[in-house]
mmCIF file of C-alpha atoms and ligand atoms in Angstrom:
data_model
loop_
_atom_site.group_PDB
_atom_site.id
_atom_site.type_symbol
_atom_site.label_atom_id
_atom_site.label_comp_id
_atom_site.label_asym_id
_atom_site.label_seq_id
_atom_site.Cartn_x
_atom_site.Cartn_y
_atom_site.Cartn_z
ATOM 1 C CA UNK F 18 -9.453 20.033 11.948
ATOM 2 C CA UNK F 19 -13.068 19.457 10.040
ATOM 3 C CA UNK F 20 -12.167 18.116 6.317
ATOM 4 C CA UNK F 21 -9.956 15.216 6.035
ATOM 5 C CA UNK F 22 -8.864 13.899 2.569
ATOM 6 C CA UNK F 23 -7.711 10.860 1.754
ATOM 7 C CA UNK F 24 -5.858 11.029 -1.470
ATOM 8 C CA UNK F 25 -5.097 8.000 -3.429
ATOM 9 C CA UNK F 26 -1.240 8.993 -5.481
ATOM 10 C CA UNK F 27 -1.085 5.361 -6.957
ATOM 11 C CA UNK F 28 2.199 3.267 -6.360
ATOM 12 C CA UNK F 29 4.863 5.483 -6.738
ATOM 13 C CA UNK F 30 4.734 6.657 -10.606
ATOM 14 C CA UNK F 31 4.374 10.624 -10.956
ATOM 15 C CA UNK F 32 1.485 9.098 -13.725
ATOM 16 C CA UNK F 33 -0.669 7.751 -11.794
ATOM 17 C CA UNK F 34 -1.907 11.192 -9.924
ATOM 18 C CA UNK F 35 -5.332 11.344 -11.521
ATOM 19 C CA UNK F 36 -6.824 14.593 -12.507
ATOM 20 C CA UNK F 37 -8.882 14.396 -9.030
ATOM 21 C CA UNK F 38 -6.036 14.046 -7.022
ATOM 22 C CA UNK F 39 -3.982 16.447 -8.185
ATOM 23 C CA UNK F 40 -6.639 19.619 -7.879
ATOM 24 C CA UNK F 41 -6.682 18.262 -4.148
ATOM 25 C CA UNK F 42 -3.273 18.356 -3.761
ATOM 26 C CA UNK F 43 -3.508 21.923 -5.023
ATOM 27 C CA UNK F 44 -7.105 22.407 -2.539
ATOM 28 C CA UNK F 45 -5.809 21.027 0.582
ATOM 29 C CA UNK F 46 -4.332 23.051 3.356
ATOM 30 C CA UNK F 47 -2.534 21.139 4.821
ATOM 31 C CA UNK F 48 -0.766 17.646 4.154
ATOM 32 C CA UNK F 49 0.212 15.102 7.080
ATOM 33 C CA UNK F 50 3.555 13.163 6.334
ATOM 34 C CA UNK F 51 4.242 9.799 7.350
ATOM 35 C CA UNK F 52 8.138 9.303 8.625
ATOM 36 C CA UNK F 53 8.599 5.836 8.766
ATOM 37 C CA UNK F 54 12.149 5.711 10.225
ATOM 38 C CA UNK F 55 15.866 5.177 9.232
ATOM 39 C CA UNK F 56 15.918 3.735 5.427
ATOM 40 C CA UNK F 57 11.824 4.238 5.045
ATOM 41 C CA UNK F 58 13.028 8.023 3.593
ATOM 42 C CA UNK F 59 12.311 7.475 0.167
ATOM 43 C CA UNK F 60 9.056 7.097 0.028
ATOM 44 C CA UNK F 61 8.262 10.180 2.485
ATOM 45 C CA UNK F 62 10.210 12.504 -0.017
ATOM 46 C CA UNK F 63 8.647 10.600 -2.763
ATOM 47 C CA UNK F 64 4.673 11.845 -1.737
ATOM 48 C CA UNK F 65 6.698 15.095 -1.076
ATOM 49 C CA UNK F 66 8.135 15.230 -4.431
ATOM 50 C CA UNK F 67 4.614 14.304 -5.962
ATOM 51 C CA UNK F 68 3.011 16.829 -3.748
ATOM 52 C CA UNK F 69 4.660 19.085 -4.942
ATOM 53 C CA UNK F 70 4.984 18.609 -8.421
ATOM 54 C CA UNK F 71 1.361 19.115 -8.181
ATOM 55 C CA UNK F 72 1.556 22.228 -7.083
ATOM 56 C CA UNK F 73 0.469 21.801 -3.549
ATOM 57 C CA UNK F 74 1.066 25.264 -1.422
ATOM 58 C CA UNK F 75 -0.386 23.753 1.663
ATOM 59 C CA UNK F 76 1.264 23.377 4.857
ATOM 60 C CA UNK F 77 3.533 20.391 5.880
ATOM 61 C CA UNK F 78 3.223 18.583 8.777
ATOM 62 C CA UNK F 79 5.119 15.522 9.676
ATOM 63 C CA UNK F 80 4.476 13.080 12.146
ATOM 64 C CA UNK F 81 6.419 10.302 13.526
ATOM 65 C CA UNK F 82 4.887 6.627 12.804
ATOM 66 C CA UNK F 83 4.509 4.705 15.442
ATOM 67 C CA UNK F 84 6.347 1.272 15.869
ATOM 68 C CA UNK F 85 3.706 -2.362 16.496
ATOM 69 C CA UNK F 86 4.503 -3.853 19.276
ATOM 70 C CA UNK F 87 5.227 -7.292 18.696
ATOM 71 C CA UNK F 88 4.621 -8.604 21.869
ATOM 72 C CA UNK F 89 0.651 -8.315 21.194
ATOM 73 C CA UNK F 90 -1.536 -11.055 19.374
ATOM 74 C CA UNK F 91 -1.734 -9.943 15.917
ATOM 75 C CA UNK F 92 -5.453 -8.015 16.074
ATOM 76 C CA UNK F 93 -4.834 -6.558 18.988
ATOM 77 C CA UNK F 94 -1.331 -5.281 17.791
ATOM 78 C CA UNK F 95 -3.091 -3.701 14.596
ATOM 79 C CA UNK F 96 -5.786 -2.189 16.827
ATOM 80 C CA UNK F 97 -3.652 -0.645 19.309
ATOM 81 C CA UNK F 98 -1.324 0.843 16.229
ATOM 82 C CA UNK F 99 -4.349 2.332 14.704
ATOM 83 C CA UNK F 100 -4.998 4.228 17.954
ATOM 84 C CA UNK F 101 -1.626 5.083 18.147
ATOM 85 C CA UNK F 102 -1.338 6.754 14.703
ATOM 86 C CA UNK F 103 -4.927 8.905 14.871
ATOM 87 C CA UNK F 104 -3.472 10.182 18.685
ATOM 88 C CA UNK F 105 0.007 11.059 16.495
ATOM 89 C CA UNK F 106 -2.178 12.636 13.670
ATOM 90 C CA UNK F 107 -3.932 15.145 16.389
ATOM 91 C CA UNK F 108 -0.863 15.599 18.310
ATOM 92 C CA UNK F 109 0.697 16.798 14.923
ATOM 93 C CA UNK F 110 -1.937 19.106 14.651
ATOM 94 C CA UNK F 111 -2.237 20.228 18.514
ATOM 95 C CA UNK F 112 -1.646 23.724 18.255
ATOM 96 C CA UNK F 113 -1.911 24.850 14.363
ATOM 97 C CA UNK F 114 -4.273 26.863 13.031
ATOM 98 C CA UNK F 115 -6.185 24.607 10.235
ATOM 99 C CA UNK F 116 -7.650 27.147 8.076
ATOM 100 C CA UNK F 117 -8.939 24.325 5.353
ATOM 101 C CA UNK F 118 -9.172 20.263 4.384
ATOM 102 C CA UNK F 119 -6.039 18.490 5.563
ATOM 103 C CA UNK F 120 -4.902 15.551 3.487
ATOM 104 C CA UNK F 121 -3.283 12.455 3.284
ATOM 105 C CA UNK F 122 -1.561 11.093 0.247
ATOM 106 C CA UNK F 123 -2.733 7.477 0.584
ATOM 107 C CA UNK F 124 -0.318 4.924 -1.493
ATOM 108 C CA UNK F 125 -2.145 3.435 -4.161
ATOM 109 C CA UNK F 126 -5.914 3.181 -3.119
ATOM 110 C CA UNK F 127 -7.347 4.649 0.343
ATOM 111 C CA UNK F 128 -9.596 1.630 0.255
ATOM 112 C CA UNK F 129 -7.400 -1.291 -0.834
ATOM 113 C CA UNK F 130 -5.078 -2.657 2.051
ATOM 114 C CA UNK F 131 -4.955 0.425 3.393
ATOM 115 C CA UNK F 132 -6.434 1.435 6.826
ATOM 116 C CA UNK F 133 -6.522 5.077 6.763
ATOM 117 C CA UNK F 134 -10.296 5.480 6.593
ATOM 118 C CA UNK F 135 -10.196 3.353 9.539
ATOM 119 C CA UNK F 136 -7.300 5.710 11.288
ATOM 120 C CA UNK F 137 -9.338 8.576 10.262
ATOM 121 C CA UNK F 138 -12.954 6.721 11.871
ATOM 122 C CA UNK F 139 -11.367 6.780 15.566
ATOM 123 C CA UNK F 140 -10.821 10.841 15.706
ATOM 124 C CA UNK F 141 -12.622 12.854 17.665
ATOM 125 C CA UNK F 142 -15.062 15.435 16.759
ATOM 126 C CA UNK F 143 -14.990 13.044 13.604
ATOM 127 C CA UNK F 144 -14.072 15.476 10.745
ATOM 128 C CA UNK F 145 -15.781 14.770 7.612
ATOM 129 C CA UNK F 146 -13.760 12.795 4.746
ATOM 130 C CA UNK F 147 -13.420 12.785 1.229
ATOM 131 C CA UNK F 148 -11.652 9.658 -0.370
ATOM 132 C CA UNK F 149 -10.062 9.883 -3.907
ATOM 133 C CA UNK F 150 -9.456 7.160 -5.922
ATOM 134 C CA UNK F 151 -5.836 6.051 -6.706
ATOM 135 C CA UNK F 152 -4.502 3.662 -8.896
ATOM 136 C CA UNK F 153 -3.658 0.444 -6.723
ATOM 137 C CA UNK F 154 -0.469 -2.134 -6.653
ATOM 138 C CA UNK F 155 -3.072 -4.151 -8.562
ATOM 139 C CA UNK F 156 -3.679 -2.100 -11.465
ATOM 140 C CA UNK F 157 0.146 -1.580 -11.820
ATOM 141 C CA UNK F 158 0.808 -5.315 -11.637
ATOM 142 C CA UNK F 159 -1.782 -6.668 -14.199
ATOM 143 C CA UNK F 160 -0.645 -3.329 -16.540
ATOM 144 C CA UNK F 161 3.217 -3.951 -16.031
ATOM 145 C CA UNK F 162 2.830 -7.374 -17.313
ATOM 146 C CA UNK F 163 0.431 -6.805 -19.850
ATOM 147 C CA UNK F 164 -2.013 -9.480 -18.353
ATOM 148 C CA UNK F 165 -6.009 -9.616 -17.351
ATOM 149 C CA UNK F 166 -6.727 -9.443 -13.603
ATOM 150 C CA UNK F 167 -9.232 -11.847 -14.290
ATOM 151 C CA UNK F 168 -10.125 -14.658 -17.013
ATOM 152 C CA UNK F 169 -13.423 -14.736 -18.894
ATOM 153 C CA UNK F 170 -16.353 -14.735 -16.097
ATOM 154 C CA UNK F 171 -13.396 -15.933 -13.492
ATOM 155 C CA UNK F 172 -13.046 -14.708 -10.049
ATOM 156 C CA UNK F 173 -10.612 -13.293 -8.035
ATOM 157 C CA UNK F 174 -9.128 -13.577 -4.519
ATOM 158 C CA UNK F 175 -7.245 -10.783 -2.703
ATOM 159 C CA UNK F 176 -5.429 -11.764 -0.596
ATOM 160 C CA UNK F 177 -2.390 -11.268 2.373
ATOM 161 C CA UNK F 178 0.929 -13.304 2.472
ATOM 162 C CA UNK F 179 -0.025 -14.035 6.134
ATOM 163 C CA UNK F 180 -3.159 -15.747 4.977
ATOM 164 C CA UNK F 181 -1.264 -17.693 2.459
ATOM 165 C CA UNK F 182 0.881 -18.384 4.711
ATOM 166 C CA UNK F 183 -1.605 -19.639 7.381
ATOM 167 C CA UNK F 184 -4.332 -20.987 5.292
ATOM 168 C CA UNK F 185 -3.099 -22.565 1.883
ATOM 169 C CA UNK F 186 -4.340 -21.687 -1.502
ATOM 170 C CA UNK F 187 -7.915 -20.619 -1.104
ATOM 171 C CA UNK F 188 -10.453 -23.013 -1.356
ATOM 172 C CA UNK F 189 -11.619 -23.257 -5.559
ATOM 173 C CA UNK F 190 -9.437 -20.151 -6.533
ATOM 174 C CA UNK F 191 -8.570 -19.440 -9.885
ATOM 175 C CA UNK F 192 -6.555 -16.247 -9.569
ATOM 176 C CA UNK F 193 -4.909 -15.184 -6.472
ATOM 177 C CA UNK F 194 -3.291 -11.843 -5.720
ATOM 178 C CA UNK F 195 -1.156 -11.629 -2.936
ATOM 179 C CA UNK F 196 -0.304 -8.283 -1.588
ATOM 180 C CA UNK F 197 1.625 -7.546 2.071
ATOM 181 C CA UNK F 198 3.530 -10.550 1.692
ATOM 182 C CA UNK F 199 7.157 -9.937 3.520
ATOM 183 C CA UNK F 200 7.988 -13.601 3.287
ATOM 184 C CA UNK F 201 7.760 -15.070 -0.273
ATOM 185 C CA UNK F 202 4.602 -17.094 1.196
ATOM 186 C CA UNK F 203 4.256 -18.658 -2.828
ATOM 187 C CA UNK F 204 6.656 -20.703 -1.665
ATOM 188 C CA UNK F 205 4.596 -22.768 0.996
ATOM 189 C CA UNK F 206 2.276 -23.638 -1.528
ATOM 190 C CA UNK F 207 2.730 -27.192 -2.845
ATOM 191 C CA UNK F 208 1.133 -26.080 -6.228
ATOM 192 C CA UNK F 209 3.607 -26.899 -9.111
ATOM 193 C CA UNK F 210 0.821 -26.056 -11.806
ATOM 194 C CA UNK F 211 0.558 -22.041 -10.860
ATOM 195 C CA UNK F 212 1.785 -19.605 -12.848
ATOM 196 C CA UNK F 213 3.021 -16.577 -11.439
ATOM 197 C CA UNK F 214 3.498 -12.801 -12.447
ATOM 198 C CA UNK F 215 5.485 -10.988 -9.981
ATOM 199 C CA UNK F 216 6.249 -7.132 -9.541
ATOM 200 C CA UNK F 217 8.090 -5.063 -6.908
ATOM 201 C CA UNK F 218 8.680 -1.324 -6.581
ATOM 202 C CA UNK F 219 5.547 -1.070 -9.653
ATOM 203 C CA UNK F 220 5.344 2.260 -11.064
ATOM 204 C CA UNK F 221 8.945 3.723 -9.945
ATOM 205 C CA UNK F 222 11.936 3.830 -11.678
ATOM 206 C CA UNK F 223 13.519 0.595 -9.625
ATOM 207 C CA UNK F 224 10.393 -1.565 -10.621
ATOM 208 C CA UNK F 225 11.401 -5.286 -11.557
ATOM 209 C CA UNK F 226 9.452 -7.846 -12.837
ATOM 210 C CA UNK F 227 9.281 -12.217 -13.224
ATOM 211 C CA UNK F 228 6.987 -14.224 -14.348
ATOM 212 C CA UNK F 229 6.634 -17.979 -15.561
ATOM 213 C CA UNK F 230 5.903 -21.301 -13.974
ATOM 214 C CA UNK F 231 5.871 -21.166 -10.294
ATOM 215 C CA UNK F 232 8.657 -23.616 -9.692
ATOM 216 C CA UNK F 233 11.347 -22.079 -12.142
ATOM 217 C CA UNK F 234 10.156 -18.209 -11.641
ATOM 218 C CA UNK F 235 9.549 -18.731 -7.690
ATOM 219 C CA UNK F 236 12.969 -19.164 -7.009
ATOM 220 C CA UNK F 237 14.316 -16.274 -9.173
ATOM 221 C CA UNK F 238 11.746 -13.806 -7.389
ATOM 222 C CA UNK F 239 13.330 -15.129 -4.022
ATOM 223 C CA UNK F 240 16.437 -13.956 -5.079
ATOM 224 C CA UNK F 241 15.879 -10.749 -6.913
ATOM 225 C CA UNK F 242 13.842 -9.597 -3.917
ATOM 226 C CA UNK F 243 16.615 -10.352 -1.088
ATOM 227 C CA UNK F 244 19.269 -8.853 -3.200
ATOM 228 C CA UNK F 245 16.723 -5.540 -4.146
ATOM 229 C CA UNK F 246 15.617 -5.197 -0.370
ATOM 230 C CA UNK F 247 19.373 -5.553 0.480
ATOM 231 C CA UNK F 248 19.646 -3.112 -1.733
ATOM 232 C CA UNK F 249 17.415 -0.012 -0.631
ATOM 233 C CA UNK F 250 16.198 -1.298 2.971
ATOM 234 C CA UNK F 251 12.890 -1.762 1.997
ATOM 235 C CA UNK F 252 10.543 -3.853 -0.379
ATOM 236 C CA UNK F 253 7.149 -3.520 -1.401
ATOM 237 C CA UNK F 254 5.726 -6.303 -4.129
ATOM 238 C CA UNK F 255 3.024 -7.947 -5.221
ATOM 239 C CA UNK F 256 2.095 -10.964 -7.088
ATOM 240 C CA UNK F 257 -0.917 -12.428 -9.037
ATOM 241 C CA UNK F 258 -0.746 -16.760 -9.036
ATOM 242 C CA UNK F 259 -3.111 -18.376 -11.479
ATOM 243 C CA UNK F 260 -4.271 -21.801 -11.480
ATOM 244 C CA UNK F 261 -4.678 -23.622 -14.962
HETATM 245 C C1 SAM B 23 -0.563 -1.134 2.956
HETATM 246 S S1 SAM B 23 -0.957 -1.793 1.547
HETATM 247 C C2 SAM B 23 -1.310 -0.532 0.399
HETATM 248 C C3 SAM B 23 -1.894 -1.207 -0.793
HETATM 249 C C4 SAM B 23 -2.273 0.009 -1.396
HETATM 250 N N1 SAM B 23 -3.240 0.735 -0.621
HETATM 251 C C5 SAM B 23 -3.376 0.144 -3.500
HETATM 252 O O1 SAM B 23 -4.157 0.251 -3.614
HETATM 253 O O2 SAM B 23 -2.277 -0.658 -3.723
HETATM 254 C C6 SAM B 23 0.976 -2.275 0.647
HETATM 255 C C7 SAM B 23 1.244 -3.025 -0.280
HETATM 256 O O3 SAM B 23 0.656 -3.259 -1.242
HETATM 257 C C8 SAM B 23 1.362 -3.347 -2.535
HETATM 258 N N2 SAM B 23 2.191 -2.206 -2.940
HETATM 259 C C9 SAM B 23 2.116 -1.063 -3.088
HETATM 260 N N3 SAM B 23 3.011 -0.234 -3.818
HETATM 261 C C10 SAM B 23 3.514 -1.173 -4.664
HETATM 262 C C11 SAM B 23 4.246 -0.835 -5.486
HETATM 263 N N4 SAM B 23 4.945 0.133 -6.016
HETATM 264 N N5 SAM B 23 5.161 -1.784 -5.871
HETATM 265 C C12 SAM B 23 4.342 -3.695 -5.747
HETATM 266 N N6 SAM B 23 3.507 -3.652 -4.703
HETATM 267 C C13 SAM B 23 3.273 -2.745 -4.208
HETATM 268 C C14 SAM B 23 2.658 -4.618 -2.084
HETATM 269 O O4 SAM B 23 1.928 -5.874 -1.635
HETATM 270 C C15 SAM B 23 2.325 -4.181 -0.208
HETATM 271 O O5 SAM B 23 3.130 -4.225 0.753
#
């Protein structure tokens, strides 16, 4: 592979795919699609449907997504996982004649809480990289609720559920957007003054939204999240918290 394109595809709505993204999907010669295991076929299917709808003529090559080793400390676990994903890409392409750009369809934007770029850096020989930006979960969330991302001249902290749980409310923060939270970490905050805007399956037919004072909306979100996760077998959610 001499050229690798990371195409941001947005968060599940076909309309999130930009004209540049659609053209790149059409121009790619091979598309690598991750298989994430039982119960997560929806996402692989959605990627393929978007590629087909955009007019892809590329060969589709699937690779099994490695799983993280829970026995390792967090940083080592992630680094090892990235090594294994790079190896899985290379194994999937071994013996395959590639006569043009290889593409990966990246959820949201490739630069936001996504490690595809870090994984691509592990490839040897290093391919030429091209990144096509996509609509992020942050944009899908604020648009779905019709709220601004920031207050006038205000800062925004974007963080993960893990950091919120481990370190609490970021010092001096006004607006905090939380991603990658499998555990409703807002529940660990003792901040009844916060407002929350929450969204799951943003941009998809299954989209669910909740908003309000954290003390009232928090329990509703926990209940809705657990029910939706049980129904679909997976969930992706993002929320924005704002201090008065
Ligand atoms: C690995 S990160 C990928 C972020 C992506 N690169 C982006 O630009 O939005 C996965 C996290 O993104 C958020 N996310 C992605 N798609 C989402 C969706 N459709 N609805 C809600 N949150 C989503 C969730 O917080 C999820 O845990």
